[in-house]
Amino acid sequence: MAAARRFPGRRIKGPRGLFTALVLALLAIAAPAAAEDVALTFDDLPTMSLTGSLDYTATTTRRLLAGLVRQRIRATGFVNENKLEATDRAQRIALLSRWLGAGMDLGNHSYSHLSLTSTPLADYIADVSKGEQVTRALLAARGREPRWYRHPYLETGPTLEVRQGFEAWLSQHGYRVAPVTMENSDWVFALPYDEAVLRGDAAQAEHVRQAYLAFTAQSVTWYRQAAMDLFGRRPSLVLLLHASRLNADCIDRLAELLRADGLKPVSLERAVADPAYATPDAYAGRDGDDWLERWARTLHKTLPWESSPEPPADIVAEDARLEPNDDPSAERTESGS
Ligand SMILES: [Zn+2]
């Protein structure tokens, strides 16, 4: 399966106090009910899961796409083509094709999910180029081209020189960077959910789903408020998710949750047309920050990370048990892409 999926955008964490929770709750009640747009993006296609089984991958894809179609959501999926390398490669490519058939868009997430912070630029570019072969052909068959690149771990380059070098390559090849302005740490819940499903433990699967949806509700509230504080209005948001069985099985409830909060699902193109996305982002460094954090730096503001919600401890522990290869000591301890 794919490597670690982490970005350290949420670095400064502390226990969330009762007072902070109360203030956030009051703000949520007091906030105007105006709807803002949200684009749903899914990383690590064909799927992010505990098993490479084609059957599990196919079921996840079918359920996720059926849910998105049912909810009339036009999502963008970001592909790691190294996940196609198996004896059943043709069937895995067919799963990607289903995304386009269901009206979704596909973008590049590099071939092997490399870190731009720790990979020389030339090697990274070679990997990204290798990562579009199948996707470009699938899009071309429909008269389209790949338009979006999502950086693994949201790492955009450790130095300005690397960052500008890669972004020049992207624009020469017709790509735009797909930013992230909201996330719900879905990757922390995804593998514990797979484990429960594969074990046939329906009670635990339901526990993980409930915990995930509750945490998503808290995360959406926090990101909407952070974005509101940053811009003095409610900008469109781009939600980072992963192509997991958890999201496939929760997609209706996720869509309901977003709509109940006044969020309206739109395409990625439409979301980034919001003028907020033209805010300069001059960040160069090792961290993979989300774009609210990048813009906060440009605007000389600070996001209230100390009040951002934390996933439940039992889920975090279960995820750590299932992903023993992750290095928890590095800066990459909080979130992922
Ligand atoms: Zn990823």
PDB file of N, CA and C in Angstrom, residues 42 132 140 176 181 206 215 246 278 323 332:
ATOM      1  N   PHE A  42     -10.365  13.565  -3.582  1.00  0.00           N
ATOM      2  CA  PHE A  42     -10.000  12.251  -3.021  1.00  0.00           C
ATOM      3  C   PHE A  42      -8.602  11.875  -3.489  1.00  0.00           C
ATOM      4  N   GLU A 132       1.585  10.112 -14.809  1.00  0.00           N
ATOM      5  CA  GLU A 132       0.427  10.592 -15.571  1.00  0.00           C
ATOM      6  C   GLU A 132       0.149   9.738 -16.797  1.00  0.00           C
ATOM      7  N   ALA A 140      -7.551  11.490 -22.352  1.00  0.00           N
ATOM      8  CA  ALA A 140      -7.489  11.768 -23.790  1.00  0.00           C
ATOM      9  C   ALA A 140      -8.580  11.022 -24.543  1.00  0.00           C
ATOM     10  N   ARG A 176      -2.377  22.724 -12.839  1.00  0.00           N
ATOM     11  CA  ARG A 176      -2.534  23.708 -11.763  1.00  0.00           C
ATOM     12  C   ARG A 176      -2.403  22.960 -10.434  1.00  0.00           C
ATOM     13  N   THR A 181      -7.905  23.393   1.694  1.00  0.00           N
ATOM     14  CA  THR A 181      -8.247  24.382   2.723  1.00  0.00           C
ATOM     15  C   THR A 181      -9.153  23.798   3.812  1.00  0.00           C
ATOM     16  N   GLU A 206     -19.034   0.223  12.918  1.00  0.00           N
ATOM     17  CA  GLU A 206     -20.012   1.271  13.207  1.00  0.00           C
ATOM     18  C   GLU A 206     -19.415   2.295  14.187  1.00  0.00           C
ATOM     19  N   PHE A 215     -16.121  13.568  14.305  1.00  0.00           N
ATOM     20  CA  PHE A 215     -14.897  14.346  14.167  1.00  0.00           C
ATOM     21  C   PHE A 215     -14.961  15.246  12.934  1.00  0.00           C
ATOM     22  N   LEU A 246     -13.927   3.659   4.106  1.00  0.00           N
ATOM     23  CA  LEU A 246     -14.633   4.478   5.089  1.00  0.00           C
ATOM     24  C   LEU A 246     -15.435   5.575   4.394  1.00  0.00           C
ATOM     25  N   ALA A 278      -6.450  33.444  -4.881  1.00  0.00           N
ATOM     26  CA  ALA A 278      -5.401  34.251  -5.515  1.00  0.00           C
ATOM     27  C   ALA A 278      -4.524  34.927  -4.463  1.00  0.00           C
ATOM     28  N   GLU A 323      -0.121   1.014  11.153  1.00  0.00           N
ATOM     29  CA  GLU A 323       0.895   1.633  10.301  1.00  0.00           C
ATOM     30  C   GLU A 323       2.202   1.772  11.062  1.00  0.00           C
ATOM     31  N   ARG A 332       6.186  15.042  10.651  1.00  0.00           N
ATOM     32  CA  ARG A 332       4.961  14.537  10.064  1.00  0.00           C
ATOM     33  C   ARG A 332       4.163  13.726  11.058  1.00  0.00           C
TER      34      ARG A 332
END
